[in-house]
Amino acid sequence: MTHAPTTVAIMQPYVFPYLGYYQLAHTADHFVFYDDVQFMKGGWVNRNRISNQGKPLIFTIPARGVSSSARIMDIGCGVDAKFQKKFLRQLEQEYRKAPHVEAVVDLVAKTLSGPHEGNMSKLAIASVRNVFDYLDLPLSDQVSSLDHPRADIKGSERVIAVTKALGGQRYVNLPGGVSLYSTDEFAQSGIDLKFIQDQSAPYTQFNHPFIPRLSIIDVMMHNSPDRLRVMLDQVALRSADDMGTPESDD
């Protein structure tokens, strides 16, 4: 009997990222939150998009302690009662006619309330774990700063080291990683490099044209947990040559 290769995925923690991030985590046997790398100001760690009357609208979680040398794990989050009330009210207003608005607003409120100790990485990790709990799905995850601390190596070298430490024979990444990683370099370490390709169908966003790659918040508002579990499985694993020109991973 042939066993499927042990699959590892590693990704920076983002606050309520898009569907592809959750598909990646669901595909992996071991998912590692990459929290001890540089925080990119203007990146997607503390930002994402929801729908505003049929158009994408960026939401931003207030960040504290941002500097050119700060790691994601070092960044504080300024989620206080005022921000939480304003953001939840915005979600309730924008999605008041969505079929799952009450449950999703409750999930977001739970995540923003903590416990995240005012830390952006812990908040982002919670936003992923809580969605898997909501879907009643397992998530085998680790945190790089705690479980795989390696200040001496970076980039693909570290990714390969973490994958091998977890017994991985396959490393899976989002489409944006096509330009970052070399298939040959991974193959030389006995690791099959693959990228996920979302094959889920567009879902109804009220009566507006479909906007892809919105935050999981939008996906949950319009789709039942049963439907979401199906969507997480609707991916294909592709080689770099089969991916074409990737979009950025937000």
mmCIF file of N, CA, C and O in Angstrom, residues 157-211:
data_model
loop_
_atom_site.group_PDB
_atom_site.id
_atom_site.type_symbol
_atom_site.label_atom_id
_atom_site.label_comp_id
_atom_site.label_asym_id
_atom_site.label_seq_id
_atom_site.Cartn_x
_atom_site.Cartn_y
_atom_site.Cartn_z
ATOM 1 N N GLU A 157 16.438 27.894 2.702
ATOM 2 C CA GLU A 157 17.243 26.987 3.531
ATOM 3 C C GLU A 157 16.514 26.655 4.828
ATOM 4 O O GLU A 157 16.506 25.511 5.276
ATOM 5 N N ARG A 158 15.898 27.663 5.426
ATOM 6 C CA ARG A 158 15.176 27.413 6.667
ATOM 7 C C ARG A 158 13.893 26.622 6.407
ATOM 8 O O ARG A 158 13.529 25.736 7.187
ATOM 9 N N VAL A 159 13.200 26.953 5.340
ATOM 10 C CA VAL A 159 11.979 26.221 5.001
ATOM 11 C C VAL A 159 12.285 24.737 4.814
ATOM 12 O O VAL A 159 11.559 23.868 5.313
ATOM 13 N N ILE A 160 13.360 24.439 4.125
ATOM 14 C CA ILE A 160 13.755 23.047 3.913
ATOM 15 C C ILE A 160 14.106 22.391 5.241
ATOM 16 O O ILE A 160 13.721 21.239 5.507
ATOM 17 N N ALA A 161 14.825 23.111 6.111
ATOM 18 C CA ALA A 161 15.208 22.554 7.406
ATOM 19 C C ALA A 161 13.989 22.229 8.263
ATOM 20 O O ALA A 161 13.933 21.169 8.907
ATOM 21 N N VAL A 162 13.007 23.121 8.270
ATOM 22 C CA VAL A 162 11.792 22.882 9.051
ATOM 23 C C VAL A 162 11.012 21.704 8.472
ATOM 24 O O VAL A 162 10.511 20.841 9.208
ATOM 25 N N THR A 163 10.900 21.658 7.160
ATOM 26 C CA THR A 163 10.185 20.557 6.502
ATOM 27 C C THR A 163 10.822 19.217 6.841
ATOM 28 O O THR A 163 10.129 18.249 7.186
ATOM 29 N N LYS A 164 12.142 19.151 6.780
ATOM 30 C CA LYS A 164 12.848 17.900 7.093
ATOM 31 C C LYS A 164 12.705 17.542 8.566
ATOM 32 O O LYS A 164 12.564 16.363 8.918
ATOM 33 N N ALA A 165 12.721 18.553 9.447
ATOM 34 C CA ALA A 165 12.572 18.295 10.882
ATOM 35 C C ALA A 165 11.219 17.673 11.195
ATOM 36 O O ALA A 165 11.080 16.913 12.164
ATOM 37 N N LEU A 166 10.217 17.980 10.370
ATOM 38 C CA LEU A 166 8.876 17.446 10.571
ATOM 39 C C LEU A 166 8.636 16.155 9.775
ATOM 40 O O LEU A 166 7.520 15.646 9.741
ATOM 41 N N GLY A 167 9.685 15.657 9.156
ATOM 42 C CA GLY A 167 9.556 14.422 8.391
ATOM 43 C C GLY A 167 8.819 14.606 7.077
ATOM 44 O O GLY A 167 8.255 13.644 6.535
ATOM 45 N N GLY A 168 8.808 15.830 6.558
ATOM 46 C CA GLY A 168 8.059 16.114 5.337
ATOM 47 C C GLY A 168 8.763 15.655 4.077
ATOM 48 O O GLY A 168 9.971 15.865 3.925
ATOM 49 N N GLN A 169 8.011 15.032 3.196
ATOM 50 C CA GLN A 169 8.518 14.700 1.858
ATOM 51 C C GLN A 169 7.964 15.648 0.796
ATOM 52 O O GLN A 169 8.400 15.631 -0.347
ATOM 53 N N ARG A 170 6.987 16.456 1.204
ATOM 54 C CA ARG A 170 6.386 17.413 0.267
ATOM 55 C C ARG A 170 6.181 18.738 0.977
ATOM 56 O O ARG A 170 5.695 18.781 2.113
ATOM 57 N N TYR A 171 6.568 19.813 0.300
ATOM 58 C CA TYR A 171 6.330 21.164 0.829
ATOM 59 C C TYR A 171 5.341 21.863 -0.086
ATOM 60 O O TYR A 171 5.525 21.905 -1.307
ATOM 61 N N VAL A 172 4.286 22.405 0.507
ATOM 62 C CA VAL A 172 3.231 23.047 -0.268
ATOM 63 C C VAL A 172 3.162 24.522 0.097
ATOM 64 O O VAL A 172 3.232 24.884 1.276
ATOM 65 N N ASN A 173 3.013 25.363 -0.910
ATOM 66 C CA ASN A 173 2.986 26.801 -0.698
ATOM 67 C C ASN A 173 1.847 27.431 -1.491
ATOM 68 O O ASN A 173 1.259 26.784 -2.374
ATOM 69 N N LEU A 174 1.553 28.673 -1.184
ATOM 70 C CA LEU A 174 0.574 29.431 -1.957
ATOM 71 C C LEU A 174 1.171 29.832 -3.309
ATOM 72 O O LEU A 174 2.396 29.800 -3.495
ATOM 73 N N PRO A 175 0.345 30.229 -4.271
ATOM 74 C CA PRO A 175 0.859 30.544 -5.605
ATOM 75 C C PRO A 175 1.957 31.607 -5.632
ATOM 76 O O PRO A 175 2.849 31.545 -6.484
ATOM 77 N N GLY A 176 1.917 32.561 -4.704
ATOM 78 C CA GLY A 176 2.939 33.604 -4.686
ATOM 79 C C GLY A 176 4.336 33.083 -4.443
ATOM 80 O O GLY A 176 5.327 33.762 -4.736
ATOM 81 N N GLY A 177 4.444 31.861 -3.914
ATOM 82 C CA GLY A 177 5.750 31.287 -3.642
ATOM 83 C C GLY A 177 6.480 30.777 -4.875
ATOM 84 O O GLY A 177 7.658 30.420 -4.789
ATOM 85 N N VAL A 178 5.804 30.750 -6.027
ATOM 86 C CA VAL A 178 6.437 30.247 -7.252
ATOM 87 C C VAL A 178 7.711 31.027 -7.562
ATOM 88 O O VAL A 178 8.722 30.461 -7.993
ATOM 89 N N SER A 179 7.681 32.331 -7.327
ATOM 90 C CA SER A 179 8.845 33.176 -7.631
ATOM 91 C C SER A 179 9.905 33.144 -6.542
ATOM 92 O O SER A 179 10.991 33.701 -6.716
ATOM 93 N N LEU A 180 9.610 32.492 -5.419
ATOM 94 C CA LEU A 180 10.531 32.505 -4.283
ATOM 95 C C LEU A 180 11.360 31.238 -4.153
ATOM 96 O O LEU A 180 12.482 31.283 -3.626
ATOM 97 N N TYR A 181 10.816 30.118 -4.603
ATOM 98 C CA TYR A 181 11.439 28.832 -4.313
ATOM 99 C C TYR A 181 11.805 28.078 -5.583
ATOM 100 O O TYR A 181 11.102 28.162 -6.598
ATOM 101 N N SER A 182 12.916 27.328 -5.499
ATOM 102 C CA SER A 182 13.423 26.547 -6.622
ATOM 103 C C SER A 182 13.052 25.077 -6.458
ATOM 104 O O SER A 182 13.386 24.455 -5.441
ATOM 105 N N THR A 183 12.393 24.539 -7.450
ATOM 106 C CA THR A 183 12.030 23.121 -7.426
ATOM 107 C C THR A 183 13.264 22.239 -7.288
ATOM 108 O O THR A 183 13.271 21.263 -6.529
ATOM 109 N N ASP A 184 14.328 22.588 -7.996
ATOM 110 C CA ASP A 184 15.550 21.792 -7.957
ATOM 111 C C ASP A 184 16.188 21.814 -6.571
ATOM 112 O O ASP A 184 16.687 20.783 -6.093
ATOM 113 N N GLU A 185 16.183 22.970 -5.921
ATOM 114 C CA GLU A 185 16.780 23.069 -4.589
ATOM 115 C C GLU A 185 16.052 22.166 -3.601
ATOM 116 O O GLU A 185 16.680 21.475 -2.789
ATOM 117 N N PHE A 186 14.722 22.150 -3.665
ATOM 118 C CA PHE A 186 13.953 21.286 -2.777
ATOM 119 C C PHE A 186 14.175 19.813 -3.131
ATOM 120 O O PHE A 186 14.305 18.967 -2.242
ATOM 121 N N ALA A 187 14.220 19.509 -4.421
ATOM 122 C CA ALA A 187 14.403 18.132 -4.860
ATOM 123 C C ALA A 187 15.739 17.574 -4.378
ATOM 124 O O ALA A 187 15.844 16.389 -4.031
ATOM 125 N N GLN A 188 16.766 18.412 -4.347
ATOM 126 C CA GLN A 188 18.081 17.975 -3.875
ATOM 127 C C GLN A 188 18.053 17.575 -2.401
ATOM 128 O O GLN A 188 18.912 16.825 -1.938
ATOM 129 N N SER A 189 17.056 18.076 -1.662
ATOM 130 C CA SER A 189 16.884 17.713 -0.257
ATOM 131 C C SER A 189 15.830 16.625 -0.073
ATOM 132 O O SER A 189 15.416 16.342 1.052
ATOM 133 N N GLY A 190 15.367 16.050 -1.194
ATOM 134 C CA GLY A 190 14.387 14.974 -1.123
ATOM 135 C C GLY A 190 12.972 15.449 -0.843
ATOM 136 O O GLY A 190 12.156 14.683 -0.315
ATOM 137 N N ILE A 191 12.674 16.699 -1.215
ATOM 138 C CA ILE A 191 11.363 17.289 -0.942
ATOM 139 C C ILE A 191 10.697 17.679 -2.259
ATOM 140 O O ILE A 191 11.304 18.344 -3.105
ATOM 141 N N ASP A 192 9.461 17.273 -2.420
ATOM 142 C CA ASP A 192 8.669 17.601 -3.605
ATOM 143 C C ASP A 192 7.975 18.941 -3.369
ATOM 144 O O ASP A 192 7.179 19.084 -2.442
ATOM 145 N N LEU A 193 8.297 19.942 -4.178
ATOM 146 C CA LEU A 193 7.731 21.279 -4.028
ATOM 147 C C LEU A 193 6.464 21.408 -4.860
ATOM 148 O O LEU A 193 6.482 21.189 -6.075
ATOM 149 N N LYS A 194 5.361 21.751 -4.205
ATOM 150 C CA LYS A 194 4.085 21.924 -4.887
ATOM 151 C C LYS A 194 3.426 23.233 -4.461
ATOM 152 O O LYS A 194 3.754 23.818 -3.431
ATOM 153 N N PHE A 195 2.447 23.672 -5.261
ATOM 154 C CA PHE A 195 1.688 24.882 -4.973
ATOM 155 C C PHE A 195 0.206 24.567 -5.105
ATOM 156 O O PHE A 195 -0.196 23.781 -5.960
ATOM 157 N N ILE A 196 -0.602 25.168 -4.230
ATOM 158 C CA ILE A 196 -2.027 24.885 -4.292
ATOM 159 C C ILE A 196 -2.704 25.788 -5.317
ATOM 160 O O ILE A 196 -2.339 26.953 -5.482
ATOM 161 N N GLN A 197 -3.665 25.238 -5.991
ATOM 162 C CA GLN A 197 -4.470 25.985 -6.952
ATOM 163 C C GLN A 197 -5.937 25.827 -6.562
ATOM 164 O O GLN A 197 -6.471 24.715 -6.542
ATOM 165 N N ASP A 198 -6.556 26.925 -6.221
ATOM 166 C CA ASP A 198 -7.947 26.911 -5.780
ATOM 167 C C ASP A 198 -8.858 26.507 -6.942
ATOM 168 O O ASP A 198 -8.797 27.093 -8.019
ATOM 169 N N GLN A 199 -9.690 25.505 -6.701
ATOM 170 C CA GLN A 199 -10.636 25.058 -7.726
ATOM 171 C C GLN A 199 -12.086 25.183 -7.247
ATOM 172 O O GLN A 199 -12.988 24.614 -7.846
ATOM 173 N N SER A 200 -12.286 25.930 -6.162
ATOM 174 C CA SER A 200 -13.643 26.128 -5.670
ATOM 175 C C SER A 200 -14.390 27.114 -6.564
ATOM 176 O O SER A 200 -13.805 28.022 -7.150
ATOM 177 N N ALA A 201 -15.680 26.923 -6.670
ATOM 178 C CA ALA A 201 -16.497 27.785 -7.519
ATOM 179 C C ALA A 201 -16.760 29.121 -6.831
ATOM 180 O O ALA A 201 -16.784 29.203 -5.597
ATOM 181 N N PRO A 202 -16.960 30.186 -7.594
ATOM 182 C CA PRO A 202 -17.368 31.454 -6.992
ATOM 183 C C PRO A 202 -18.657 31.271 -6.203
ATOM 184 O O PRO A 202 -19.516 30.471 -6.569
ATOM 185 N N TYR A 203 -18.778 31.982 -5.122
ATOM 186 C CA TYR A 203 -19.974 31.902 -4.307
ATOM 187 C C TYR A 203 -20.770 33.207 -4.436
ATOM 188 O O TYR A 203 -20.244 34.232 -4.892
ATOM 189 N N THR A 204 -22.020 33.163 -4.052
ATOM 190 C CA THR A 204 -22.893 34.326 -4.180
ATOM 191 C C THR A 204 -22.525 35.384 -3.147
ATOM 192 O O THR A 204 -22.428 35.098 -1.950
ATOM 193 N N GLN A 205 -22.291 36.605 -3.595
ATOM 194 C CA GLN A 205 -22.039 37.748 -2.722
ATOM 195 C C GLN A 205 -23.181 38.752 -2.927
ATOM 196 O O GLN A 205 -23.035 39.744 -3.623
ATOM 197 N N PHE A 206 -24.321 38.406 -2.312
ATOM 198 C CA PHE A 206 -25.559 39.172 -2.535
ATOM 199 C C PHE A 206 -25.852 39.188 -4.034
ATOM 200 O O PHE A 206 -25.751 38.168 -4.710
ATOM 201 N N ASN A 207 -26.169 40.332 -4.591
ATOM 202 C CA ASN A 207 -26.464 40.396 -6.031
ATOM 203 C C ASN A 207 -25.359 41.127 -6.783
ATOM 204 O O ASN A 207 -25.573 41.640 -7.887
ATOM 205 N N HIS A 208 -24.156 41.165 -6.189
ATOM 206 C CA HIS A 208 -23.030 41.869 -6.804
ATOM 207 C C HIS A 208 -22.159 40.905 -7.600
ATOM 208 O O HIS A 208 -22.164 39.697 -7.338
ATOM 209 N N PRO A 209 -21.394 41.416 -8.568
ATOM 210 C CA PRO A 209 -20.407 40.567 -9.242
ATOM 211 C C PRO A 209 -19.414 39.996 -8.228
ATOM 212 O O PRO A 209 -19.045 40.672 -7.259
ATOM 213 N N PHE A 210 -18.977 38.778 -8.466
ATOM 214 C CA PHE A 210 -18.106 38.091 -7.522
ATOM 215 C C PHE A 210 -16.749 38.769 -7.412
ATOM 216 O O PHE A 210 -16.107 39.086 -8.415
ATOM 217 N N ILE A 211 -16.293 38.982 -6.177
ATOM 218 C CA ILE A 211 -14.967 39.525 -5.901
ATOM 219 C C ILE A 211 -14.129 38.405 -5.290
ATOM 220 O O ILE A 211 -14.430 37.939 -4.190
#
